[in-house]
XYZ file of C-alpha atoms in Angstrom:
417
model
C 0.000 0.000 0.000
C 1.354 3.453 -0.960
C 1.827 6.184 1.615
C -1.031 8.281 0.116
C -3.345 5.282 -0.011
C -2.697 4.718 3.693
C -3.459 8.337 4.494
C -6.680 8.168 2.459
C -7.736 4.970 4.219
C -7.087 6.594 7.601
C -9.214 9.596 6.705
C -12.002 7.316 5.515
C -11.916 5.380 8.769
C -12.173 8.580 10.803
C -15.071 9.813 8.655
C -16.835 6.439 8.909
C -16.398 6.376 12.686
C -17.975 9.807 13.009
C -20.845 8.908 10.686
C -21.539 5.666 12.529
C -21.815 7.571 15.792
C -24.241 10.084 14.218
C -27.858 9.362 15.081
C -31.247 10.977 15.531
C -32.677 9.907 18.873
C -36.172 10.842 20.072
C -36.887 10.583 23.796
C -39.965 11.064 25.958
C -38.695 9.934 29.358
C -35.886 11.212 31.592
C -34.288 7.762 31.736
C -34.201 7.611 27.937
C -32.612 11.047 27.785
C -29.894 10.012 30.212
C -29.193 6.871 28.195
C -29.028 8.879 24.975
C -26.493 11.241 26.523
C -24.329 8.329 27.648
C -24.309 6.914 24.125
C -24.028 10.170 22.184
C -21.130 10.704 19.819
C -20.228 13.182 17.089
C -23.288 14.112 15.045
C -25.876 12.791 17.506
C -29.087 14.809 17.761
C -31.269 14.119 20.795
C -34.836 15.367 20.336
C -37.015 15.661 23.432
C -40.789 15.294 23.190
C -43.079 17.943 24.728
C -43.844 17.406 28.398
C -42.592 18.023 31.921
C -39.462 16.246 33.135
C -37.461 16.149 36.352
C -34.126 17.960 36.361
C -30.741 16.642 37.337
C -29.456 15.937 33.821
C -25.705 15.333 33.888
C -23.081 14.505 31.287
C -19.285 14.298 31.494
C -16.852 14.311 28.583
C -19.572 14.620 25.948
C -17.561 15.179 22.772
C -18.854 16.341 19.427
C -16.715 17.842 16.680
C -16.822 21.113 14.760
C -18.267 19.319 11.722
C -20.526 17.004 13.731
C -21.632 18.601 17.003
C -23.947 16.962 19.517
C -27.355 18.657 19.687
C -29.994 18.468 22.429
C -33.232 20.055 21.271
C -37.014 19.917 21.305
C -39.011 17.806 18.894
C -41.253 20.836 18.432
C -39.727 24.272 19.104
C -43.258 25.636 19.638
C -43.788 23.183 22.529
C -40.442 23.081 24.318
C -40.056 20.450 27.045
C -39.923 21.765 30.609
C -37.382 20.487 33.144
C -38.299 21.343 36.709
C -37.660 20.488 40.343
C -34.509 19.650 42.286
C -31.235 21.463 42.796
C -29.851 21.759 39.261
C -31.360 21.473 35.811
C -28.480 20.597 33.482
C -24.828 19.958 34.344
C -22.179 19.428 31.635
C -18.513 18.929 32.535
C -15.522 18.823 30.160
C -17.775 18.780 27.103
C -17.066 20.080 23.617
C -19.028 21.022 20.500
C -22.443 20.843 22.128
C -25.616 22.727 21.203
C -28.618 22.985 23.511
C -31.736 24.665 22.202
C -35.505 25.064 22.705
C -35.577 23.758 26.290
C -37.059 25.316 29.455
C -35.505 24.983 32.922
C -37.844 26.126 35.663
C -37.657 26.204 39.452
C -34.212 24.922 40.497
C -32.835 25.744 43.920
C -29.157 26.082 42.878
C -28.356 26.491 39.161
C -30.559 26.153 36.129
C -27.662 25.356 33.765
C -24.106 24.663 34.950
C -21.199 24.117 32.548
C -17.686 23.598 33.923
C -14.231 22.118 33.505
C -14.546 19.248 36.021
C -12.808 21.200 38.792
C -10.190 22.723 36.460
C -9.213 19.395 34.868
C -10.454 19.722 31.263
C -12.206 22.829 29.936
C -15.583 22.758 28.247
C -15.497 24.566 24.917
C -17.415 25.362 21.758
C -20.766 25.261 23.514
C -23.887 26.943 22.096
C -27.098 27.673 23.988
C -29.839 28.929 21.705
C -33.438 29.831 22.601
C -33.406 28.319 26.080
C -35.441 29.684 28.986
C -34.219 29.574 32.576
C -36.856 30.610 35.087
C -37.159 30.956 38.866
C -33.674 29.897 39.940
C -32.909 30.025 43.639
C -34.451 32.999 45.383
C -32.383 34.852 47.959
C -29.162 32.847 47.803
C -26.187 33.097 45.441
C -27.702 30.776 42.872
C -27.328 31.369 39.144
C -29.629 30.755 36.217
C -26.641 29.983 33.959
C -23.188 29.343 35.441
C -20.070 28.805 33.335
C -16.721 27.956 34.965
C -13.624 27.451 32.835
C -15.519 27.527 29.520
C -14.174 28.993 26.292
C -15.491 29.635 22.798
C -19.154 29.735 23.753
C -22.286 31.492 22.544
C -25.495 32.136 24.502
C -28.183 33.644 22.298
C -31.944 34.236 22.306
C -32.200 33.084 25.928
C -35.020 34.197 28.221
C -34.024 34.417 31.876
C -36.492 35.439 34.590
C -35.984 35.411 38.346
C -32.668 34.381 39.923
C -30.855 34.728 43.212
C -27.221 35.380 42.265
C -26.543 36.104 38.588
C -28.626 35.422 35.530
C -25.329 34.516 33.815
C -22.193 34.023 35.915
C -18.862 33.599 34.121
C -15.883 32.456 36.209
C -12.557 32.103 34.428
C -14.146 32.047 30.971
C -12.795 33.401 27.691
C -13.802 33.977 24.090
C -17.542 34.065 24.524
C -20.605 35.983 23.346
C -23.948 36.601 25.049
C -26.381 38.108 22.578
C -30.037 38.837 21.839
C -31.204 37.613 25.245
C -33.877 39.005 27.576
C -33.090 39.286 31.295
C -36.011 40.107 33.586
C -35.789 40.515 37.335
C -38.677 39.200 39.364
C -40.198 40.068 42.692
C -39.142 37.636 45.422
C -35.740 36.957 43.822
C -32.613 38.761 44.995
C -31.170 39.267 41.514
C -27.595 40.239 42.289
C -26.422 40.636 38.657
C -27.814 40.217 35.201
C -24.383 39.201 33.897
C -21.236 38.868 36.017
C -17.845 38.345 34.332
C -15.076 37.501 36.816
C -12.424 35.050 38.038
C -9.911 35.854 35.302
C -12.444 36.015 32.458
C -11.392 37.813 29.297
C -12.426 38.492 25.716
C -16.173 38.473 26.352
C -18.817 40.224 24.230
C -22.292 41.151 25.536
C -24.391 42.532 22.688
C -27.989 43.362 21.752
C -29.591 42.160 24.992
C -32.541 43.601 26.907
C -32.189 43.998 30.684
C -35.351 44.812 32.665
C -34.765 45.482 36.373
C -32.087 42.827 36.032
C -30.121 43.080 39.245
C -28.491 45.411 41.718
C -25.487 45.547 39.351
C -27.022 44.705 35.996
C -23.788 44.009 34.129
C -20.707 43.611 36.277
C -17.314 43.468 34.628
C -15.186 41.846 37.335
C -16.017 40.802 40.875
C -14.518 39.299 43.979
C -13.399 35.717 43.369
C -11.570 33.426 45.757
C -8.105 32.485 44.502
C -8.898 28.738 44.126
C -11.653 29.551 41.619
C -9.643 31.560 39.084
C -9.090 29.936 35.696
C -6.554 29.047 34.483
C -4.513 30.866 37.142
C -4.570 34.058 39.183
C -3.398 37.095 37.236
C -3.778 40.766 38.055
C -7.422 41.216 36.993
C -10.897 39.831 37.581
C -11.991 40.632 34.021
C -10.239 42.064 30.998
C -11.040 42.889 27.367
C -14.825 42.951 27.749
C -17.242 44.638 25.332
C -20.791 45.690 26.255
C -22.538 47.013 23.130
C -25.955 47.507 21.561
C -27.862 46.624 24.736
C -30.905 48.229 26.374
C -31.012 48.656 30.159
C -34.234 49.485 32.003
C -34.124 50.072 35.768
C -31.763 48.375 38.180
C -29.871 49.942 41.073
C -26.642 50.344 39.029
C -26.758 49.394 35.386
C -22.980 48.968 34.988
C -20.225 48.012 37.438
C -16.481 47.676 36.957
C -14.798 45.724 39.772
C -11.042 45.070 39.620
C -11.416 45.166 35.838
C -9.203 46.337 32.983
C -9.710 47.320 29.340
C -13.455 47.385 28.788
C -15.468 49.039 26.032
C -19.073 50.041 26.771
C -20.637 51.594 23.686
C -23.835 52.115 21.702
C -26.122 51.112 24.592
C -29.348 52.676 25.837
C -29.303 53.229 29.606
C -32.817 54.116 30.775
C -33.749 55.241 34.275
C -31.211 53.569 36.573
C -32.512 53.664 40.142
C -29.442 54.941 42.009
C -26.276 55.093 39.912
C -25.533 54.664 36.255
C -22.306 52.850 37.113
C -19.909 51.867 39.871
C -16.092 51.703 39.712
C -14.877 49.517 42.573
C -11.921 47.575 43.921
C -13.303 44.920 46.260
C -10.077 43.023 46.847
C -7.181 44.067 49.070
C -4.811 41.608 47.371
C -1.853 43.631 46.078
C -1.379 41.265 43.125
C -4.349 42.851 41.396
C -4.095 46.119 39.504
C -6.471 48.917 40.327
C -9.785 48.929 38.473
C -8.863 50.903 35.364
C -9.049 51.707 31.668
C -12.651 51.706 30.524
C -13.985 53.375 27.385
C -17.609 54.617 27.666
C -18.784 56.115 24.388
C -21.741 56.736 22.072
C -24.312 55.619 24.617
C -27.741 57.174 25.191
C -28.340 57.809 28.903
C -31.733 58.868 30.264
C -31.982 59.534 34.010
C -34.370 61.154 36.485
C -34.091 62.697 39.951
C -33.098 59.370 41.549
C -29.595 59.651 40.089
C -27.535 62.364 41.776
C -24.133 60.699 41.425
C -23.750 59.064 38.040
C -20.720 56.949 38.924
C -20.041 55.658 42.408
C -16.231 55.495 42.683
C -14.629 53.347 45.388
C -11.227 53.591 46.992
C -8.195 52.021 45.340
C -9.475 52.533 41.777
C -8.165 54.591 38.873
C -11.200 56.514 37.602
C -8.979 59.006 35.780
C -8.093 56.239 33.290
C -11.744 55.894 32.188
C -12.492 57.672 28.916
C -15.890 59.243 28.147
C -16.800 60.572 24.725
C -19.787 61.295 22.494
C -22.478 60.110 24.901
C -25.938 61.658 24.931
C -27.256 62.656 28.363
C -30.905 63.538 28.927
C -33.013 64.233 31.996
C -36.605 65.522 31.745
C -35.991 68.332 34.243
C -33.227 69.760 32.072
C -30.275 68.934 34.334
C -28.534 67.137 31.513
C -24.840 67.566 32.278
C -23.633 64.624 34.375
C -20.937 64.565 37.034
C -18.377 62.093 35.679
C -15.163 60.656 37.169
C -13.118 62.027 34.259
C -13.560 64.445 31.372
C -15.878 63.736 28.479
C -15.006 64.619 24.906
C -17.864 65.816 22.680
C -20.730 64.951 25.012
C -24.272 65.629 23.747
C -26.821 67.457 25.911
C -30.303 68.960 25.632
C -31.489 66.487 22.996
C -34.586 64.517 23.980
C -34.265 60.982 22.542
C -38.077 60.587 22.923
C -37.973 57.055 24.325
C -41.070 54.938 23.713
C -41.950 51.378 24.703
C -42.402 48.748 22.013
C -45.041 46.031 22.129
C -42.448 43.478 23.302
C -41.419 45.609 26.308
C -38.219 46.896 24.756
C -37.474 50.579 24.114
C -37.027 52.616 20.988
C -35.483 55.996 20.340
C -38.229 57.933 18.556
C -36.346 61.164 17.916
C -35.325 62.091 14.396
C -32.362 64.122 15.643
C -29.397 63.358 13.362
C -27.091 62.775 16.356
C -29.161 59.735 17.319
C -28.512 57.929 14.066
C -24.961 57.065 15.094
C -25.225 56.547 18.858
C -27.185 54.143 21.035
C -28.246 50.663 19.846
C -29.372 51.962 16.440
C -25.808 52.952 15.630
C -24.247 49.621 16.590
C -22.827 47.256 13.996
C -23.245 43.783 15.476
C -20.457 41.249 15.651
C -21.443 38.026 13.878
C -19.945 34.690 14.900
C -20.282 31.231 13.437
C -21.379 28.337 15.625
C -18.587 25.964 16.680
C -15.879 28.199 15.280
C -13.502 29.951 17.659
C -15.167 33.044 19.131
C -12.836 35.920 18.297
C -14.145 38.965 20.127
C -13.012 42.317 18.674
C -9.969 43.762 20.389
C -10.484 46.458 23.028
C -8.361 49.562 22.538
C -8.459 52.342 25.108
C -7.289 55.676 23.687
C -4.815 57.835 25.519
C -6.555 61.153 26.097
C -4.729 64.371 26.965
C -6.983 67.067 28.344
C -6.463 70.758 27.668
C -6.903 73.678 30.035
C -10.238 74.324 28.328
C -11.390 70.836 29.340
C -10.618 71.659 32.955
C -12.573 74.934 32.760
C -15.581 73.237 31.125
C -15.577 70.495 33.785
C -15.571 73.070 36.607
C -18.502 74.907 35.009
C -20.751 71.823 34.815
């Protein structure tokens, strides 16, 4: 046999092995679903019949491939199966090339969905969650609707998350991921600490085109306070780095943005509507000298609408570097006319005294109804969305923080605000 014939035979054997593992499995009982997960290989699609099922689904080392991922989905997307009851809905450890879609997880006391790296042994990666709903997770405790630990190259899209105790999405030591086109709704009786929390050494994360409605005391938190043993892959000098928050709409919430021991973040083209106490918080919650001060954020081309509840726009804690945050080309509006905000550093080309004329849409989202030309390029309408391909590496755009030198005129304008 020639060398090339041997190579061709090897490729054929690999292809045949993957094809033989591919299967379409339809299940209507929890025991059948668990069996299907144990037997799944590259290309397997598990379709779940409508109905109500107990939670506690677990899988370890579930391995698809980029060409033949493993899919867990509903038989009928209009009648998604509901998993309910118990401590945790779905737990996947050290899994790769998995797609979960059109499922509902309702009423779990700890986590609705939990994806991890088997205690830092082998990372989960290339995981897609599409059109899932996670409802009523925990209540007052630190329990998350979706929790990712040590996961990379992931996409969460079109999710509906309502009512949680800790975070709607909690990322610990994750990288190269996107959360997009989701709806996060806080709920009475649930603590709702964060809508999205990105911490524990996480980096290169994109949060785009989501709707947050009263979604936590700190709606999106870049960074946090993580115990050293939980950092992935190791402890550096940041909780979160290279994070982009763009094209989103925020409604209510005590503080709609928070930066905590974070570096290099870009918050742009969002609509921030009626925060309840602060627009943002810049904090350093660790006393560990290994970590750099919270620093270097770019906040630009956002539309911000506030009322009398916001007196201090940014709550700045000790040990931070607010002077390294850059503000430019944001629109600030308040119905009583007090439109110039007090910011932790200078703003370049801020826009004032333009009413964006916010109106509610039928789906509960907001729209800018003003025809002012400035509003064509700022806020969500001016955002060009990043588009990623499922099961490819998630390459989030690079974050670049400009170096800004302020003139004497900037100082005079700031003092006159």
